[in-house]
Each structure stands twice: as structure tokens, then as C-alpha cells.
GROMACS .gro file of C-alpha atoms in nm:
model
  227
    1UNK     CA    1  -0.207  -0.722   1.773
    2UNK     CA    2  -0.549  -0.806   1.662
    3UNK     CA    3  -0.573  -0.932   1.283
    4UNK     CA    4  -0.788  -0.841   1.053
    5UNK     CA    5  -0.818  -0.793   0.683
    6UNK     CA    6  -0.805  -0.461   0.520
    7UNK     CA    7  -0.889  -0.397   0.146
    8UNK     CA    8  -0.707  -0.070   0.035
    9UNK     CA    9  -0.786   0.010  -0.328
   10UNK     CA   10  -0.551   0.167  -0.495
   11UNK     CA   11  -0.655   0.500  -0.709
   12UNK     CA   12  -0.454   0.428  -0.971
   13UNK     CA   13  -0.687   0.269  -1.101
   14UNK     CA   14  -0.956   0.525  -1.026
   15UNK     CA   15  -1.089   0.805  -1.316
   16UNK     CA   16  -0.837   1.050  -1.266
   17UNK     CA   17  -1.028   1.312  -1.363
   18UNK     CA   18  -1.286   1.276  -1.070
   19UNK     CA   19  -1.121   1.162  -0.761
   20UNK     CA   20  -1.284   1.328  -0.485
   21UNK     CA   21  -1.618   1.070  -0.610
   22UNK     CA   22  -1.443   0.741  -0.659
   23UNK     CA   23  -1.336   0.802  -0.301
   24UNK     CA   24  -1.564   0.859  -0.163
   25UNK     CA   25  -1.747   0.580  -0.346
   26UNK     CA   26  -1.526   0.326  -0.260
   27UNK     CA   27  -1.518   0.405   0.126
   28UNK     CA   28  -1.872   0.369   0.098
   29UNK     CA   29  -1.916   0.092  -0.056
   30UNK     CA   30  -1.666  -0.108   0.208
   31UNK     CA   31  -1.297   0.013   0.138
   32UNK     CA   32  -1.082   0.044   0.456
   33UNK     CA   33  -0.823   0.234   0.354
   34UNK     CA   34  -0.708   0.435   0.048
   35UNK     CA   35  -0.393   0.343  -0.135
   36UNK     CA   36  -0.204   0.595  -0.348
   37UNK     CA   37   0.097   0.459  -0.570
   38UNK     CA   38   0.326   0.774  -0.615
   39UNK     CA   39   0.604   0.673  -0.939
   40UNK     CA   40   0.885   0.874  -1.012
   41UNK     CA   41   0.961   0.755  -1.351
   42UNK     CA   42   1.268   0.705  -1.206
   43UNK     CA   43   1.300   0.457  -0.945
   44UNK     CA   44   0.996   0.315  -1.147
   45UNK     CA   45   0.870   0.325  -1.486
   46UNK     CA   46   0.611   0.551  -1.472
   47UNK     CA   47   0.498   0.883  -1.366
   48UNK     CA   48   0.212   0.933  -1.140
   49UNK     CA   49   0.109   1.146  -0.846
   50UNK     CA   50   0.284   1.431  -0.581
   51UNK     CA   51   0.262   1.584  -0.263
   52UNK     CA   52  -0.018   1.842  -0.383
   53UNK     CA   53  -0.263   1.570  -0.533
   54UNK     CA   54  -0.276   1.410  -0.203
   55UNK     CA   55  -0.272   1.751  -0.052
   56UNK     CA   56  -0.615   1.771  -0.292
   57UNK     CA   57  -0.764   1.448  -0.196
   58UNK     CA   58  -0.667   1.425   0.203
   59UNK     CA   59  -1.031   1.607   0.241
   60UNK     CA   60  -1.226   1.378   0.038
   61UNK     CA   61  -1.079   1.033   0.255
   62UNK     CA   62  -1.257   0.951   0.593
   63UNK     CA   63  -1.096   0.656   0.653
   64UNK     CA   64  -0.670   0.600   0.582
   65UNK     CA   65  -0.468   0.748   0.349
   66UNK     CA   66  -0.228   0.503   0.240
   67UNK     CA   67   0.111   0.676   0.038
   68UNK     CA   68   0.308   0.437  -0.117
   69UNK     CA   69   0.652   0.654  -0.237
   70UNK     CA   70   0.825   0.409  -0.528
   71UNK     CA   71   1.063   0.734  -0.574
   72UNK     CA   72   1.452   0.763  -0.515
   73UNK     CA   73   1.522   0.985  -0.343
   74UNK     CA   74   1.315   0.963  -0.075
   75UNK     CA   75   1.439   1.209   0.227
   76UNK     CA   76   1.377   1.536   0.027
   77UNK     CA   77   1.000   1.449   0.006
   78UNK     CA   78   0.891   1.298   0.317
   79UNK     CA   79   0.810   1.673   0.485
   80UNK     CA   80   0.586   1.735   0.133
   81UNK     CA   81   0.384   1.384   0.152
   82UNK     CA   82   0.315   1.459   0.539
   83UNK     CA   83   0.221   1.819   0.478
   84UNK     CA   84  -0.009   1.676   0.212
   85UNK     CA   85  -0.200   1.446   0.522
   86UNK     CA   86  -0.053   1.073   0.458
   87UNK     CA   87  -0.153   0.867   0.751
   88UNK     CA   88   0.104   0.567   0.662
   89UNK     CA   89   0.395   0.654   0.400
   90UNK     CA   90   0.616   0.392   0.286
   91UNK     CA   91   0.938   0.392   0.156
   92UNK     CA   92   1.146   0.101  -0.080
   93UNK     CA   93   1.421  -0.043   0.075
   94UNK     CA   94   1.619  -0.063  -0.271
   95UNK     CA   95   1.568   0.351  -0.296
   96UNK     CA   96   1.848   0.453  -0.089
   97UNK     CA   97   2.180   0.357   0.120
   98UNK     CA   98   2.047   0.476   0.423
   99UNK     CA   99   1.672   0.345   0.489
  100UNK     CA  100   1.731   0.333   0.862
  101UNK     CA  101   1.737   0.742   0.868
  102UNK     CA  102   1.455   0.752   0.593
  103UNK     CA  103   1.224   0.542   0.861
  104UNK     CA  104   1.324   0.762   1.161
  105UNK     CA  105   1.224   1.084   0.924
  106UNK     CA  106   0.916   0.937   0.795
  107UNK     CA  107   0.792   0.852   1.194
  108UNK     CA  108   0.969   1.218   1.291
  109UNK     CA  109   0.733   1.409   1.054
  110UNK     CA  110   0.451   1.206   1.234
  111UNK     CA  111   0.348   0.959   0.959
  112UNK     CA  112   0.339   0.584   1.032
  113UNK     CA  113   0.635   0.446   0.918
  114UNK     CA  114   0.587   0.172   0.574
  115UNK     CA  115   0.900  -0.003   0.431
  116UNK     CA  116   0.819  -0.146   0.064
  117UNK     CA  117   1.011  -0.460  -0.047
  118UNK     CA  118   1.065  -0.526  -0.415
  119UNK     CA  119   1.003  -0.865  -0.531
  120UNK     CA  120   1.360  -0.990  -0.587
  121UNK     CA  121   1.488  -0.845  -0.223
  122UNK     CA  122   1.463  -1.114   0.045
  123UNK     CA  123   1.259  -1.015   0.354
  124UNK     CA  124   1.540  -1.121   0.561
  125UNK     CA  125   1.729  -0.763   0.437
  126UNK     CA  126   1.394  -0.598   0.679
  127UNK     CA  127   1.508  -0.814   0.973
  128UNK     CA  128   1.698  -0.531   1.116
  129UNK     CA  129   1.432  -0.259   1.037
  130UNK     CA  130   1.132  -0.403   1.223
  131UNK     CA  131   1.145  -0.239   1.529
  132UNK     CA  132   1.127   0.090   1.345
  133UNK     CA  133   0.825   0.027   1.097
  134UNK     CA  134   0.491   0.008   1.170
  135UNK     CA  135   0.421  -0.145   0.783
  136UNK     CA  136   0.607  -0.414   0.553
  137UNK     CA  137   0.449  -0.394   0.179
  138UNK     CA  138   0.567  -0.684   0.009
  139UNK     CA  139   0.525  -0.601  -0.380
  140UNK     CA  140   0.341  -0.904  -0.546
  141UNK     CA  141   0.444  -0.750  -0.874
  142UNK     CA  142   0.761  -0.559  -1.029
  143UNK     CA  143   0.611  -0.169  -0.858
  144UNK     CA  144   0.553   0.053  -1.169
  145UNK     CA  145   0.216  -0.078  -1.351
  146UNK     CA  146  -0.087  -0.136  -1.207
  147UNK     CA  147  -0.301  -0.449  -1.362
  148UNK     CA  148   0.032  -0.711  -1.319
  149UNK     CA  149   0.007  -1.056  -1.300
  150UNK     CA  150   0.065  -1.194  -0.920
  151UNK     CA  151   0.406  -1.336  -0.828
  152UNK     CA  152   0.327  -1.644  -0.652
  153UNK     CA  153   0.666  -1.710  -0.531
  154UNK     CA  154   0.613  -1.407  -0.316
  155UNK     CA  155   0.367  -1.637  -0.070
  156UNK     CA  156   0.637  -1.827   0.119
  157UNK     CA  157   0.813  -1.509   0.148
  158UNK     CA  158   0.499  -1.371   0.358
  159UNK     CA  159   0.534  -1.654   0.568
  160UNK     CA  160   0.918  -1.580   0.624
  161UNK     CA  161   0.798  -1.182   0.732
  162UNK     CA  162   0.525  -1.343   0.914
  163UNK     CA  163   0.791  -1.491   1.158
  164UNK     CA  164   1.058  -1.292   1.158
  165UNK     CA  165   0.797  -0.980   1.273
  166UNK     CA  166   0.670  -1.228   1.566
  167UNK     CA  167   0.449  -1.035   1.830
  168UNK     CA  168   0.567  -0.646   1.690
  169UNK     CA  169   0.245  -0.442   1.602
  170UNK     CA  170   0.399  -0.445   1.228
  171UNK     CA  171   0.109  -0.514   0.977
  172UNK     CA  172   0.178  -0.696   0.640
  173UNK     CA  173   0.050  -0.503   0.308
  174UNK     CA  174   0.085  -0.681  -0.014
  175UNK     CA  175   0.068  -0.469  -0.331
  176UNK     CA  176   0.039  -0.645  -0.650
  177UNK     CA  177  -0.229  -0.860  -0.823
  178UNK     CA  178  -0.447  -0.889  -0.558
  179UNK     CA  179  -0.819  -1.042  -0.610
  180UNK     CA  180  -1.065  -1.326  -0.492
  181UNK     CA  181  -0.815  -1.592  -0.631
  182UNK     CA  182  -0.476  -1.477  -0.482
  183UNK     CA  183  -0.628  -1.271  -0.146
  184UNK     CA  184  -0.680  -1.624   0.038
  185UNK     CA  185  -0.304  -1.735  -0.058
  186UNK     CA  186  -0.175  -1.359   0.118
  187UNK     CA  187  -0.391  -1.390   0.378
  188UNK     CA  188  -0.330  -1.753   0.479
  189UNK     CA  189   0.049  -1.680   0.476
  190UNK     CA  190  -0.008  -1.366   0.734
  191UNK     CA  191  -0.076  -1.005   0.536
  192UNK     CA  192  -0.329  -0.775   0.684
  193UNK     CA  193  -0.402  -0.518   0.450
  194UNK     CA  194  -0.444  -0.616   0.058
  195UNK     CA  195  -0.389  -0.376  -0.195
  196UNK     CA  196  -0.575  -0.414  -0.525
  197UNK     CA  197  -0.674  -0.154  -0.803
  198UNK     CA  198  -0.849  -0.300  -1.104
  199UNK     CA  199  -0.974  -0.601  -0.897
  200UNK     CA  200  -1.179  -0.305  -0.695
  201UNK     CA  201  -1.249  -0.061  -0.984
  202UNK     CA  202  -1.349  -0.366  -1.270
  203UNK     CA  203  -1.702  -0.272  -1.367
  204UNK     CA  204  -1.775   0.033  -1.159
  205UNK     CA  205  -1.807   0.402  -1.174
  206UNK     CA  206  -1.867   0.689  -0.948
  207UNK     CA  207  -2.247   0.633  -1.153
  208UNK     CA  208  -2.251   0.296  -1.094
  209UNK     CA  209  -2.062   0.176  -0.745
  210UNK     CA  210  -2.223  -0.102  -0.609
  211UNK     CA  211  -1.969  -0.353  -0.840
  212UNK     CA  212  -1.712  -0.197  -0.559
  213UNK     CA  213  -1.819  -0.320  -0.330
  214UNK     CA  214  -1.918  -0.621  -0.455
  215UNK     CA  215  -1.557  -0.625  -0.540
  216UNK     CA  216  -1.435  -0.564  -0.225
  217UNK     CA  217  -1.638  -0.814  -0.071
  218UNK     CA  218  -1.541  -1.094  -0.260
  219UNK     CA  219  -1.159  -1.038  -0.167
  220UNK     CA  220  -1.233  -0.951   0.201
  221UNK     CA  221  -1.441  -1.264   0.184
  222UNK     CA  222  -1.177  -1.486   0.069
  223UNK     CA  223  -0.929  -1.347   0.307
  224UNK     CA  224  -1.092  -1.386   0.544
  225UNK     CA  225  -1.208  -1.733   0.473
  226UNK     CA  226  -0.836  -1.850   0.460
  227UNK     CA  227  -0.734  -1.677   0.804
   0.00000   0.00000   0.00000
């Protein structure tokens, strides 16, 4: 598998109240993918998005839409979020007993299959599971918040997923404090697609988009630099 950075901003850190623009302002100004944090309030502490607001936004994204489920359950849903257009949807492996049949339903409904590691789960517990993902997010942070402080400790634990996923096309996502400082610490370790909200939205608007991608340039930059 060929690697190369991805920068997928995440919307929830977007104006809410216009995001059909700051998509399509972000994927202008450089963004590879688009990352959308759904929160149960629940298996998280927070409430944030459903099946019909990326129903909404599927037409406004050209490039990958990104669905990040931190919900328990998970099984009931998966037929909503792939109705609603998600191109990869990942799943925690702390939500349920039975994430093997939650990655077979996720790939049967024709979505890309993502399994989401919380920060105090060893990757080791995904050893058995890579053969039937096509995505391991390693959260950076505690999933929940957006604007967290980066967990460095999670670094060497890329490098462990690095080797355990071998030659598998399996990309490495890391969620979680990403920007210029920590992207080259990800990157060097092995992740392929970097997650980052406020670090892409920080001085911007739909108005004003060219800090985006200045934004995004700086962390693809130093990525890529480290690779």
C-alpha cells in the first residue's frame, strides 16, 4: 500500500449553522477527506450529529466522507449512517461485546470498515480484527471534546499498530490534538490520515478561507517532512 498523508478536518469544529460552505471551503482549500465525530452522550460526553445531517451534507463533499460513530450501540445504526452516504464508518472497540459482527455489518452495508481505539485500550486487543478493517483510528485524546490536549504516550502505541498491521491495506487515522507540532510525531510512527478540527478551522471562515489551507498545509507539511 502506497503511503501518504491525509488531512481530514473534522466539522466539529466547523459553523454549524453553514455546513454545506465550510465544506466545501475546506476541500478547496486542500482537505482530503471530511471527518464527522457523531457523540451519543452516552458512550461519550456529548451530543452531536445523526444519520440525517450526514444524509444533508453527503451532497456538499467531493472528496471522503469520514463517520466516526463514538455511540453504543452501534449495530442498530450502521444501515442509517450508510443510507446517509459514509464512505468509511468506524466503530469503538470498547462500544460493544461483539465488534467482530459490528465490522462484518459495517463492510455488509458497503461502507469501509473503521475500528476506533480509545486511549487506555492497547492496540494489541485489534490484533485479531485486522483482517476485517480497512481503518484503525487511534484516539490521541479521551473521544468526546474536540480542542483536547494530545496524548503523547499514544506515539509508541502507533508504532506497535504500525507492526502488528504489517503489509494489510489497513490505514492508520489518529483523532485527537492533531497540528504542525504533534502531525510529524503520528506520522513518523506510521498514521496516514490525521484528523484535526480547530488546528484546520483556527482563524478562518467560509468569508475568509485561505487560513485553511494554510492550516492544512502546515500539518501536511510536517507529516510529511517526518515520513
Amino acid at each position: 500500500m502506497t503511503r501518504a498523508i491525509r488531512i481530514a478536518p473534522s466539522i466539529l469544529s466547523a459553523d454549524f449553522a453553514n455546513f454545506g460552505a465550510e465544506i466545501r471551503a475546506i476541500e478547496d482549500q486542500g482537505a482530503d477527506w471530511v471527518h464527522v465525530d457523531v457523540m451519543d452522550g452516552h458512550f461519550v460526553p456529548n451530543l452531536t450529529f445523526g444519520p440525517q445531517l450526514c444524509k444533508a451534507i453527503r451532497p456538499h463533499i467531493r472528496t471522503v466522507m469520514d463517520v466516526h460513530l463514538m455511540i453504543a450501540p452501534v449495530d442498530p445504526y450502521i444501515a442509517a449512517f450508510a443510507d446517509a452516504g459514509a464512505d468509511y464508518l468506524s466503530a469503538h472497540l470498547e462500544a460493544g461485546p461483539h465488534v467482530h459482527r459490528t465490522l462484518q455489518a459495517i463492510r455488509a452495508a458497503g461502507c469501509k470498515a473503521g475500528l476506533a481505539l480509545n486511549p487506555g485500550t492497547p492496540v494489541e486487543a485489534a490484533a485479531p480484527l485486522l483482517d476485517l478493517v480497512d481503518l484503525v483510528c487511534v484516539m490521541t485524546v479521551n473521544p468526546g471534546f474536540g480542542g483536547q490536549s494530545f496524548i503523547a504516550t499514544q506515539v509508541a502505541q502507533v508504532a506497535k499498530l504500525r507492526a502488528l498491521i504489517g503489509d494489510r491495506p489497513v490505514l492508520i487515522e489518529i483523532d485527537g490534538g492533531v497540528t504542525p507540532d504533534t502531525a510529524p510525531l503520528v506520522a513518523a510512527a506510521g498514521a496516514d490520515v490525521l484528523v484535526a478540527g480547530s488546528a484546520v478551522f483556527k482563524g478562518g471562515s467560509v468569508a475568509n478561507p485561505a487560513p485553511y489551507g494554510a492550516n492544512i498545509r502546515a500539518i501536511r507539511a510536517a507529516a510529511e517532512a517526518a515520513t
